[in-house]
Tab-separated table of C-alpha atoms in Angstrom:
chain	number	residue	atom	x	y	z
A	206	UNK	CA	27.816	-28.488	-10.142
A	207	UNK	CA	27.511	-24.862	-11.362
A	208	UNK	CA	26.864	-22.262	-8.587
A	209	UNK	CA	23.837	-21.737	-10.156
A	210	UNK	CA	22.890	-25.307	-9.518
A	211	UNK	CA	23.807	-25.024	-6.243
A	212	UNK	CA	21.586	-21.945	-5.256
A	213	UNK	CA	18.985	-23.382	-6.662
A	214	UNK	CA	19.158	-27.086	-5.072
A	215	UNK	CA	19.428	-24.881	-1.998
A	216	UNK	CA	16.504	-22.738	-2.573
A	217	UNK	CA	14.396	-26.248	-3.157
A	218	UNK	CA	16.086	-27.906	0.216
A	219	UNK	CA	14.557	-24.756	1.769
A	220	UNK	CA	11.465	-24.827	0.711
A	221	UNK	CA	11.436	-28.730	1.663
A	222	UNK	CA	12.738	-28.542	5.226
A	223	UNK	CA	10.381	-25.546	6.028
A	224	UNK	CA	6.790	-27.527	4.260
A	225	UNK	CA	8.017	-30.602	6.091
A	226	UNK	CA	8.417	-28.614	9.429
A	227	UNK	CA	4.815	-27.015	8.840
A	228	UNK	CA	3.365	-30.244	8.374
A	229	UNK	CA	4.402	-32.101	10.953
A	230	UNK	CA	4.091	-29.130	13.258
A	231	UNK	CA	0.406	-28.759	12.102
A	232	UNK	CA	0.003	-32.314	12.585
A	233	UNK	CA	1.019	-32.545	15.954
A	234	UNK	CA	-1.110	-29.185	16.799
A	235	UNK	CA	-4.037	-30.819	14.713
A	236	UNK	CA	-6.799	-30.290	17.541
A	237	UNK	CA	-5.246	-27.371	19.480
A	238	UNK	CA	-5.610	-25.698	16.037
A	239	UNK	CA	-9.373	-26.354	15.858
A	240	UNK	CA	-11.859	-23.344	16.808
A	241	UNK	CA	-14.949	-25.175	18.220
A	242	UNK	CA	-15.782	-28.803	19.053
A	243	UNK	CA	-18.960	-30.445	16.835
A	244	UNK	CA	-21.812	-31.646	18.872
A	245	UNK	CA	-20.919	-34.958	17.784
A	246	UNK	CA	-17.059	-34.976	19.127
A	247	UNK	CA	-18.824	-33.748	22.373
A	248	UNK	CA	-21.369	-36.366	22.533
A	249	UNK	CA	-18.480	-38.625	21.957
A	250	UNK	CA	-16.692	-37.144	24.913
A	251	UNK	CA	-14.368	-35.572	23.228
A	252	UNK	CA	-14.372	-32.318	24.864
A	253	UNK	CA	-12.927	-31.150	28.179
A	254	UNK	CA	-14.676	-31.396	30.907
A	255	UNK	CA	-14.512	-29.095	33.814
A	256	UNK	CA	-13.097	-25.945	32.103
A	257	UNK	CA	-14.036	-23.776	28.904
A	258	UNK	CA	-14.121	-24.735	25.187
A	259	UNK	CA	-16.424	-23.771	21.884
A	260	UNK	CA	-19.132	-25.869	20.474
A	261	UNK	CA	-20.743	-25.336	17.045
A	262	UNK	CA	-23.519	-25.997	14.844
A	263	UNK	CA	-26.567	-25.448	13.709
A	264	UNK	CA	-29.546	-23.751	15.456
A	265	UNK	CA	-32.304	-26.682	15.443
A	266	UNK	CA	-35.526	-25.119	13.322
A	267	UNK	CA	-38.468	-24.462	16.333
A	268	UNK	CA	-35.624	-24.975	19.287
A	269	UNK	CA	-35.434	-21.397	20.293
A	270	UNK	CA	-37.470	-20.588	23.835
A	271	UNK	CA	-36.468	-17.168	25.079
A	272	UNK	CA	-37.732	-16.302	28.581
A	273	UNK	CA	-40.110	-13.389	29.355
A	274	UNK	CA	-38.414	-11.806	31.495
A	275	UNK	CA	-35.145	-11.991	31.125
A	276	UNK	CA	-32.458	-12.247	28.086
A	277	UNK	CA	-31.946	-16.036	29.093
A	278	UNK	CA	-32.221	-18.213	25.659
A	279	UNK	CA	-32.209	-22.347	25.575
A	280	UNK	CA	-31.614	-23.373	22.104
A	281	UNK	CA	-30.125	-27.003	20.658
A	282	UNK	CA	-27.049	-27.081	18.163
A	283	UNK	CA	-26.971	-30.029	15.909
A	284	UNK	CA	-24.194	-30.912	13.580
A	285	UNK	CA	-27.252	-33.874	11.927
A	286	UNK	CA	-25.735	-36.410	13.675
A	287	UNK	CA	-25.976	-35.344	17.406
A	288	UNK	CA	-26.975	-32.478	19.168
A	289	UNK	CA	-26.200	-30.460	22.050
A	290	UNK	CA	-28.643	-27.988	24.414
A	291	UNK	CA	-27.603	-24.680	25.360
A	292	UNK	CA	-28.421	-21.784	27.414
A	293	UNK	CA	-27.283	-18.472	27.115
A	294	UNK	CA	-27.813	-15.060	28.726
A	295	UNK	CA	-27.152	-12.057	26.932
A	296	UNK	CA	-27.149	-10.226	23.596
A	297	UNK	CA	-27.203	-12.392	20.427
A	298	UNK	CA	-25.748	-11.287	17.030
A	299	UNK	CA	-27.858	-10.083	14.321
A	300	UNK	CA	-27.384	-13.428	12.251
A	301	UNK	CA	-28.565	-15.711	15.205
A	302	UNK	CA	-31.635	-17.643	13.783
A	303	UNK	CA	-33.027	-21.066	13.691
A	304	UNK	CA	-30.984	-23.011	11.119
A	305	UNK	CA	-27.799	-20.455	11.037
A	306	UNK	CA	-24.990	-21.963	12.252
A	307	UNK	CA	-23.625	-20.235	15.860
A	308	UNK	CA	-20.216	-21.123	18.029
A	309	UNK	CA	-20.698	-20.741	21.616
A	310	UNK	CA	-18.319	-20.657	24.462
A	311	UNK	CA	-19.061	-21.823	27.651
A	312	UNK	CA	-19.108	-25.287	29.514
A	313	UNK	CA	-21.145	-28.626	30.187
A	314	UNK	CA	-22.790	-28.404	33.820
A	315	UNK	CA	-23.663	-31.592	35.348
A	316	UNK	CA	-26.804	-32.095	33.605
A	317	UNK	CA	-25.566	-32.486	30.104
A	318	UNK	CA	-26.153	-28.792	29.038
A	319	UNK	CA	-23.984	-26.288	27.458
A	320	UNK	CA	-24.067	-23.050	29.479
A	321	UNK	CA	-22.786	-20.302	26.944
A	322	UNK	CA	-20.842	-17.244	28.283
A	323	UNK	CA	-20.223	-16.443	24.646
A	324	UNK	CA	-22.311	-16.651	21.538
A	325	UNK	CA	-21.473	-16.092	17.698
A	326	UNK	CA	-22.863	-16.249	14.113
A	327	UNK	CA	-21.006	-18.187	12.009
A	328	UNK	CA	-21.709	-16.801	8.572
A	329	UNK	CA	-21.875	-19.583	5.720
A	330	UNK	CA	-20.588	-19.120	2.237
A	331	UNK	CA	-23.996	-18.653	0.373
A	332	UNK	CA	-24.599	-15.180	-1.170
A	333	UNK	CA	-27.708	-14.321	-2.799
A	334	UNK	CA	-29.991	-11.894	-3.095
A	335	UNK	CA	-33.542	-12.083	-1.232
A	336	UNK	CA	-36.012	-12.468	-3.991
A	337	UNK	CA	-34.009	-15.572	-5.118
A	338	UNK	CA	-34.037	-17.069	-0.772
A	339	UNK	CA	-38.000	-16.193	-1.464
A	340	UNK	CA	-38.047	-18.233	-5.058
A	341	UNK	CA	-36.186	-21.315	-3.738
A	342	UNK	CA	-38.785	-21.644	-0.524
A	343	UNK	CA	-41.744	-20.763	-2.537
A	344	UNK	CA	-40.388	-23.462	-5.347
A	345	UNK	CA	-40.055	-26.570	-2.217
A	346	UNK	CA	-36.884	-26.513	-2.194
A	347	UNK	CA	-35.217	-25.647	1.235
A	348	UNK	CA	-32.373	-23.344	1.590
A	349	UNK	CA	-30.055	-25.995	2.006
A	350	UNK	CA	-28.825	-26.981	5.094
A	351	UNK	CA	-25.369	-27.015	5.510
A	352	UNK	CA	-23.450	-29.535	7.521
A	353	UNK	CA	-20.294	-29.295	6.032
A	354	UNK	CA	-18.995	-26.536	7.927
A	355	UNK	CA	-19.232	-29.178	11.298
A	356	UNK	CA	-18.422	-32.179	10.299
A	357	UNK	CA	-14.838	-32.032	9.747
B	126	UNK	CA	9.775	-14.082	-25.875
B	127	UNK	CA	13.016	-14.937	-24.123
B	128	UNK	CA	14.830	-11.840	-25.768
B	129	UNK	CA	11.761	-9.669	-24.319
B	130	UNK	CA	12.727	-11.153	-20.301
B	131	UNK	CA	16.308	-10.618	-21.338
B	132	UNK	CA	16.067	-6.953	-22.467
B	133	UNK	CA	12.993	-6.185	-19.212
B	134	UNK	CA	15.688	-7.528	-16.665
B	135	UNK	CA	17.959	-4.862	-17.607
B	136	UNK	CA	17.107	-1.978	-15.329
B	137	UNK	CA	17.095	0.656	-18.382
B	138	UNK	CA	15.032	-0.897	-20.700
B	139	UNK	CA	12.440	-1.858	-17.663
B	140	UNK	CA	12.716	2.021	-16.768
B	141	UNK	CA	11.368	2.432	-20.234
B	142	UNK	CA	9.246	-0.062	-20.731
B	143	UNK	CA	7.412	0.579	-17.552
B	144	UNK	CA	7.191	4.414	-17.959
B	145	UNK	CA	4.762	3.654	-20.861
B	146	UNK	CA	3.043	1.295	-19.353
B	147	UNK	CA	2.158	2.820	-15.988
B	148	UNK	CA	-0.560	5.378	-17.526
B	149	UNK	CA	-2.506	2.644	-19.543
B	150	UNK	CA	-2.111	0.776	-16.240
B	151	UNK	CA	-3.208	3.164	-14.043
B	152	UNK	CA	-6.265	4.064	-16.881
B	153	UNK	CA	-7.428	0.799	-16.985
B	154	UNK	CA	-7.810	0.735	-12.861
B	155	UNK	CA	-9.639	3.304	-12.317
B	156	UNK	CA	-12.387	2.088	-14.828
B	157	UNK	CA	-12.441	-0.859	-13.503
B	158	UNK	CA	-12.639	0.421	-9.720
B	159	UNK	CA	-15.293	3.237	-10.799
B	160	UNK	CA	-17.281	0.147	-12.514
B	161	UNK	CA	-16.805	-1.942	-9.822
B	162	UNK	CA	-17.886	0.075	-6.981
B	163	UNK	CA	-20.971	1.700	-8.821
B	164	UNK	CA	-22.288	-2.199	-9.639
B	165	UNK	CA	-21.230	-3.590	-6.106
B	166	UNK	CA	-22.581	-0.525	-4.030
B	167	UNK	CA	-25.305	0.633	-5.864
B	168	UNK	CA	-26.619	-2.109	-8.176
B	169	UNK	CA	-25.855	-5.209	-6.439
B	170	UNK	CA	-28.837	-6.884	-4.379
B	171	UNK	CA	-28.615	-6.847	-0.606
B	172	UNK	CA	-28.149	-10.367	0.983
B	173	UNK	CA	-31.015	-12.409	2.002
B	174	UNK	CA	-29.082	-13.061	5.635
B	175	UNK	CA	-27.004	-10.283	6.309
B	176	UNK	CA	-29.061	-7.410	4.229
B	177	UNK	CA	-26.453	-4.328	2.995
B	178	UNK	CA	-23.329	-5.325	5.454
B	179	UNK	CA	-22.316	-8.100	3.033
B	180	UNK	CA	-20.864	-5.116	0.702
B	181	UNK	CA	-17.931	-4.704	2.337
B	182	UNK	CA	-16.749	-7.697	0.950
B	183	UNK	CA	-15.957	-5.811	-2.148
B	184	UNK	CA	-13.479	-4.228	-0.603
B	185	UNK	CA	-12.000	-7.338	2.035
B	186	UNK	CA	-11.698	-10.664	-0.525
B	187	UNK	CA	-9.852	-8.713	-3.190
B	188	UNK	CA	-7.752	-7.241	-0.588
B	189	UNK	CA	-7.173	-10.982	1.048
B	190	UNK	CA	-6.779	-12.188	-2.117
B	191	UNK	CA	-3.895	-9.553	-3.090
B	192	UNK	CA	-2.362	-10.254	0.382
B	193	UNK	CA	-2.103	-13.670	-0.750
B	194	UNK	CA	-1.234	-13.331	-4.364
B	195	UNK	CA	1.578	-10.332	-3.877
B	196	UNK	CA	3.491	-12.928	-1.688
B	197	UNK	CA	3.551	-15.733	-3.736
B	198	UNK	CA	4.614	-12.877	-6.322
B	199	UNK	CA	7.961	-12.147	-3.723
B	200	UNK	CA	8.924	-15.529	-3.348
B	201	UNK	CA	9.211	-16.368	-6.741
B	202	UNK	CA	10.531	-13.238	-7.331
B	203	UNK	CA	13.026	-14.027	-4.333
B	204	UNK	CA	13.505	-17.153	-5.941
B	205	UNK	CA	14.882	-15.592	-9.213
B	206	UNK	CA	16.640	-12.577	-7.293
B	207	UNK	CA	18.857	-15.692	-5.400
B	208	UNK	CA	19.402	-18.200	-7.688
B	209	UNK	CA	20.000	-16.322	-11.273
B	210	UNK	CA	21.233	-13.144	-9.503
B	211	UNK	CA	18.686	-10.601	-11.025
B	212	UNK	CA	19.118	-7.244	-9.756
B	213	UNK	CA	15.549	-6.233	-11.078
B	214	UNK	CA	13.981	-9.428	-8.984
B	215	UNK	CA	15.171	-7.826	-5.951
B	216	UNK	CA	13.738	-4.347	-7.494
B	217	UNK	CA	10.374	-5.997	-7.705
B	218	UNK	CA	9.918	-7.890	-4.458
B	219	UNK	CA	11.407	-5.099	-2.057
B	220	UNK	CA	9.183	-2.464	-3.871
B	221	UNK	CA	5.843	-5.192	-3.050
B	222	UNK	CA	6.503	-5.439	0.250
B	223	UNK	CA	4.913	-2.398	1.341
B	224	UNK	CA	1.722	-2.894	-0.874
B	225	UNK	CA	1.582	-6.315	0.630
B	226	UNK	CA	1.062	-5.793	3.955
B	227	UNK	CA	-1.120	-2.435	3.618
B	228	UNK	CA	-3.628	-5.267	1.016
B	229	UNK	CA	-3.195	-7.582	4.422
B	230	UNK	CA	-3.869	-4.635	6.880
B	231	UNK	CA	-6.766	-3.588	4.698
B	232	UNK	CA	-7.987	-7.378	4.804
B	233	UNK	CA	-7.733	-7.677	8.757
B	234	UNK	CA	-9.250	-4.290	9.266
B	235	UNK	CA	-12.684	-4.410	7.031
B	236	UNK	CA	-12.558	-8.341	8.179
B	237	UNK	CA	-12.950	-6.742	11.696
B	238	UNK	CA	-15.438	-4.255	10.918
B	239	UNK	CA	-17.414	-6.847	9.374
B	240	UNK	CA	-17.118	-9.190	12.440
B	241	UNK	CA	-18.824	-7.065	14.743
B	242	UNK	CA	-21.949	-6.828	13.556
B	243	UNK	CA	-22.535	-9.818	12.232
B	244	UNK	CA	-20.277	-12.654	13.646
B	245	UNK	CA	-21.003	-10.805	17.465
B	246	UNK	CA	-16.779	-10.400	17.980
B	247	UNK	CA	-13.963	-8.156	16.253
B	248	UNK	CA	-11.506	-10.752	16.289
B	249	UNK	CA	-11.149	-14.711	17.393
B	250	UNK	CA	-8.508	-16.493	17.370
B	251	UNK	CA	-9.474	-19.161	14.167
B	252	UNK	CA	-6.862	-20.732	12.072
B	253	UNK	CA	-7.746	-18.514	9.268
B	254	UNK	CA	-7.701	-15.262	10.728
B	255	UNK	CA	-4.362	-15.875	12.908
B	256	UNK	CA	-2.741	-17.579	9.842
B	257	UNK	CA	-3.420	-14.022	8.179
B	258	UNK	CA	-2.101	-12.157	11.057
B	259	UNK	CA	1.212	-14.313	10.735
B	260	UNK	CA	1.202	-12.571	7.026
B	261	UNK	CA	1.037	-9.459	7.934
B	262	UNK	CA	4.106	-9.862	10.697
B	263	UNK	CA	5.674	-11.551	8.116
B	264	UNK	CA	5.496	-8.682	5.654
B	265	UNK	CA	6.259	-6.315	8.423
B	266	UNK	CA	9.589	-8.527	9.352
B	267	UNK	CA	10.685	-8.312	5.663
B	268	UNK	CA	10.462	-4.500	5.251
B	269	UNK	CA	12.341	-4.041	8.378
B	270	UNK	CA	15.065	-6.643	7.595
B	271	UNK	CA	15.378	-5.065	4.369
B	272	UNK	CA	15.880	-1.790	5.288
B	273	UNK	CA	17.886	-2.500	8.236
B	274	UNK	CA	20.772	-3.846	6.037
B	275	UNK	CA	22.797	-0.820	4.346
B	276	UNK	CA	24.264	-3.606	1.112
B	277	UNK	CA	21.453	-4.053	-0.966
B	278	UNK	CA	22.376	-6.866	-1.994
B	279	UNK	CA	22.643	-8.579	1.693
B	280	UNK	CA	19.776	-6.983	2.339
B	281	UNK	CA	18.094	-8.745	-1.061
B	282	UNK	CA	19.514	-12.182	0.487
B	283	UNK	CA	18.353	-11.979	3.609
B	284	UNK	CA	14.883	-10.566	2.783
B	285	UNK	CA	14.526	-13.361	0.178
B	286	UNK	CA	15.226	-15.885	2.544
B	287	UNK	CA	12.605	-14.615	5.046
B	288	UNK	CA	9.948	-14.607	2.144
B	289	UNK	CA	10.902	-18.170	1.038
B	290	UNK	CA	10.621	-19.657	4.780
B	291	UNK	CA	7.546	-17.555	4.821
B	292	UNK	CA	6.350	-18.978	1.643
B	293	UNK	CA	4.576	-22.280	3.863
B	294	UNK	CA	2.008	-20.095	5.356
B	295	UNK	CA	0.063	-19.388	2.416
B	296	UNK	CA	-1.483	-22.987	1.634
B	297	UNK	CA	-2.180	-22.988	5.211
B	298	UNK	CA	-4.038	-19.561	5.011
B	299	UNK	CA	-5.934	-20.735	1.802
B	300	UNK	CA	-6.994	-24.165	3.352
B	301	UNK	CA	-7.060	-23.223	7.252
B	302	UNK	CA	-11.049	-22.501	6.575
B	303	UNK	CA	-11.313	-26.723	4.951
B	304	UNK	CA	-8.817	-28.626	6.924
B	305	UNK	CA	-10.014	-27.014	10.478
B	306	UNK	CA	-12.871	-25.876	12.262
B	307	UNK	CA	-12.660	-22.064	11.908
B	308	UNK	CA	-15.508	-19.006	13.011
B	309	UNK	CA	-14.540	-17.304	9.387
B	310	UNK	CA	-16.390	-19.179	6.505
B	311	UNK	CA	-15.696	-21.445	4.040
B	312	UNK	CA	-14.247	-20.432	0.480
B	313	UNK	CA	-17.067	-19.354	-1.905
B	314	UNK	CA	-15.615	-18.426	-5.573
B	315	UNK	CA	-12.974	-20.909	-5.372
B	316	UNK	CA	-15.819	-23.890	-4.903
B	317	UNK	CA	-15.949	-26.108	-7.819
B	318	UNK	CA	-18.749	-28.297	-6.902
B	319	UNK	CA	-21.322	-25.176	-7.666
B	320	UNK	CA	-21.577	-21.279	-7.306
B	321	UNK	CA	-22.441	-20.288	-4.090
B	322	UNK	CA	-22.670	-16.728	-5.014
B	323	UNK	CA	-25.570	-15.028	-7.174
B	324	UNK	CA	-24.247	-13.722	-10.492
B	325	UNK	CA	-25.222	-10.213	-9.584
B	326	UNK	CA	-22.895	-10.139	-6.477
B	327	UNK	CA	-20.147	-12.184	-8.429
B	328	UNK	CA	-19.416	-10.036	-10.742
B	329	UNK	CA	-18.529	-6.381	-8.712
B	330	UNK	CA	-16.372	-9.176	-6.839
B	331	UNK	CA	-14.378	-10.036	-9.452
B	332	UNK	CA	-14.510	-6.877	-11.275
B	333	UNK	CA	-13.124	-5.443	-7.939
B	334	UNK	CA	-10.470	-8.027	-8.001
B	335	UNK	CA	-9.210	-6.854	-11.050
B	336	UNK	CA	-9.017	-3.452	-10.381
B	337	UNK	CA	-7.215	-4.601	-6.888
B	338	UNK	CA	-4.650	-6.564	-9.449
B	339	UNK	CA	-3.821	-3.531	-11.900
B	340	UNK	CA	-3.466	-1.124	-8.702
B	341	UNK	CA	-1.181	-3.319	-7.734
B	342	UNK	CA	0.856	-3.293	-11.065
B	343	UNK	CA	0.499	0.347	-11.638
B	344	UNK	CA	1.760	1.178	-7.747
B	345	UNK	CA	4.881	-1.703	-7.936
B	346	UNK	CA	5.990	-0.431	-10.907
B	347	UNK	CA	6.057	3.424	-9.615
B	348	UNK	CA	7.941	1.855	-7.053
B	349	UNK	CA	10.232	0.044	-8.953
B	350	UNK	CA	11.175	2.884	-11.272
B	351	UNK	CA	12.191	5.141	-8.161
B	352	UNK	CA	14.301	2.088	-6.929
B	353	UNK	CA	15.986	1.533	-9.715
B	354	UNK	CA	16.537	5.086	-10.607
B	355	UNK	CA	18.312	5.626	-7.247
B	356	UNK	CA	20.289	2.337	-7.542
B	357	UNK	CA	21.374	3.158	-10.897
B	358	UNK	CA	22.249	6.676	-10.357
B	359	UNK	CA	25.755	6.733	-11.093
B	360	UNK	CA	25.270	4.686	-14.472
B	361	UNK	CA	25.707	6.478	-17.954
B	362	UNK	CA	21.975	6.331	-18.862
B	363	UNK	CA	20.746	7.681	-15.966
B	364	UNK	CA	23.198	10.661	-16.422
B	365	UNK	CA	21.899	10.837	-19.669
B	366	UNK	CA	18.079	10.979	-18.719
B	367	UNK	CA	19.030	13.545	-16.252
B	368	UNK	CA	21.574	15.750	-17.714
B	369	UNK	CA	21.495	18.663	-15.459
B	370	UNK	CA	22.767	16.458	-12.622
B	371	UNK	CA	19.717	16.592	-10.426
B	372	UNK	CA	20.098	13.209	-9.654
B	373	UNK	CA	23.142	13.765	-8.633
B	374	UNK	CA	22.382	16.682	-6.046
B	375	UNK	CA	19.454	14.258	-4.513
B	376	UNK	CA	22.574	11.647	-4.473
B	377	UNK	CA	24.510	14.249	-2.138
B	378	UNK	CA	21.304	15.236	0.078
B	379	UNK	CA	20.168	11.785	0.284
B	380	UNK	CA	23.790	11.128	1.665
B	381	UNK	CA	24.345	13.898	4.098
B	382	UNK	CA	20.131	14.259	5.091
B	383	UNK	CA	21.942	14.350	8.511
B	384	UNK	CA	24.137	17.205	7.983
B	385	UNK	CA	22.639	20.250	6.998
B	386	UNK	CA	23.948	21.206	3.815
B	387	UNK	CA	24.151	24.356	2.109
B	388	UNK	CA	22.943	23.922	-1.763
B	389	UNK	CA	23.026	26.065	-4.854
């Protein structure tokens, strides 16, 4: 074997130790290494319960109720296959709406409800410009609603 | 084609060779940025969600996408520099580092910028945006490990090591946003399925990526031409280039710069 050979067997055993390390670190970290819970894995019981964690989705369309009088907001998060309530005192970001996605942080009281310390826009991956959002309501067609994002 | 590698790899005929192409280069990027900027800024449509903010993305997915792309560019570079023993390979991939980790700085920071506003946070800890974080340490680690070696040649081995280890966090940047649930979005150009970005915004984007690219080639090879000028200094074509031994006086300051030194 030429040296040559040699550095480069031992450049490719590098690169094959260190992507086999990575994998089965990232496989062992698999749910540490996710941001936010779905409503689904919560209504599964995945979540902790008792102490802090994120859960995202969807806002539901017409599930917004803000209270006179103060900044409190109840809204419901759906991933389309479950759904989670949640209420939430404070400032929102300018890209809270019905139907834009949102990851909140906060915890599950006693009555099944997500109290939120923490809320934020999750931005999609659609770009366009408004005359064409207009075109595709006016023409039926919904924006489209986009699951994908919680359903992993 | 091969005889064309052959004759770049030596450091005077890449000296050359890159001395004429650095002003078409540098030409070609500032049309491009100058086009780019005027259709993203100016003609581009706001966004029906996020209205004019979106624009700044002109600026933070070439910039990501450089971060990305300059690295991969180092390790095979590293690659080449340790197995085939090519001076110029090591030329190449030290003189990226720095441009590497100020595209991944410039990434992180309009990334931030952006988040405020419209995400409600400057930074969370997601798998995409820590996974970029780890890039820009890991640029960071290289520059100092290079430069903290005297040999340049150790210091070429070592750094090209650190780079190839490194080398496993960039599939896990690209994919952190698919295989995990992460606050930053998922990948739009890259989508096969369908375009999820209007034509008018699309192309500033790429436009902007180009320009991003060439900068990057006109700036490396700057670079590169310095380094290899001051590695080379003793060698009969430099001496030649530089007959009235200027080089040669930089040699002596750049070797006593802690003395002072009285010159003619």
């Amino acid at each position: 074997m030429t040296p040559r050979r040699r550095r480069m067997l031992w450049v490719g055993l590098v690169l094959a130790g260190v992507s086999l390390a990575a994998f089965l670190a990232l496989t062992a970290f698999q749910k540490n290494l996710l941001y936010f819970y779905t409503p689904s894995q919560v209504a599964a019981g995945e979540a902790p319960r008792g102490y802090p964690f994120r859960v995202g989705g969807l806002v539901v369309q017409g599930s917004v109720q803000r209270q006179s009088d103060s900044l409190t907001v109840r809204f419901t998060v759906t991933d389309g296959a479950a759904s989670v309530p949640v209420v939430y005192t404070g400032l929102l970001p300018d890209l809270f709406r019905e139907g834009q996605g949102i990851i909140s942080i906060g915890q599950i009281d006693g009555g099944g409800i997500f109290e939120a310390t923490e809320v934020l826009a999750k931005h999609d991956e659609n770009y366009m410009p408004p005359e064409v959002a207009d075109a595709l309501k006016k023409s039926g067609q919904t924006l489209p609603t986009n699951y994908g994002d919680y359903r992993k | 084609m091969w005889l064309f590698f052959h004759k770049l790899a030596s450091p005077k005929h890449f000296y050359r060779i890159a001395g004429k192409l650095i002003p078409w280069l540098g030409g070609l990027t500032l049309i491009l940025f100058l086009a780019g900027l005027y259709l993203g800024l100016i003609v581009a449509p706001p966004d029906y969600q996020q209205g004019e903010s979106y624009r700044i993305m002109f600026v933070h997915v070439p910039s990501a996408w450089m971060s990305l792309f300059i690295y991969v560019f180092m390790a095979a570079l590293s690659a080449i520099g340790l197995i085939w023993n090519i001076k110029l390979a090591d030329v190449m991939a030290s003189s990226s580092a720095a441009l590497g980790a100020w595209f991944t700085f410039l990434a992180l920071a309009t990334g931030s910028l952006w988040g405020k506003p419209m995400w409600g946070a400057w930074w969370v800890w997601d798998a995409r945006l820590t996974s970029e974080l780890i890039l820009l340490f890991l640029y960071l680690g290289y520059i100092a490990l290079v430069s903290a070696i005297e040999d340049k040649r150790t210091a070429a081995r070592a750094g090209g090591v650190l780079i190839l280890v490194g080398v496993v966090n960039i599939p896990i940047i690209h994919y952190s946003v698919e295989w995990w649930n992460t606050l930053h979005q998922g990948p739009t150009v890259t989508r096969l399925d369908k375009p999820s970005i209007h034509l008018s915004m699309l192309l500033p984007l790429l436009i902007m990526a180009l320009a991003f690219q060439l900068y990057y080639f006109t700036v490396v090879l700057m670079r590169a031409r310095v380094e290899v000028l001051e590695r080379e200094r003793r060698s009969g074509w430099v001496q030649e280039l530089f007959p009235d031994g200027s080089l040669e006086r930089a040699d002596v300051m750049h070797q006593q710069h802690s003395s002072p030194v009285d010159l003619p």
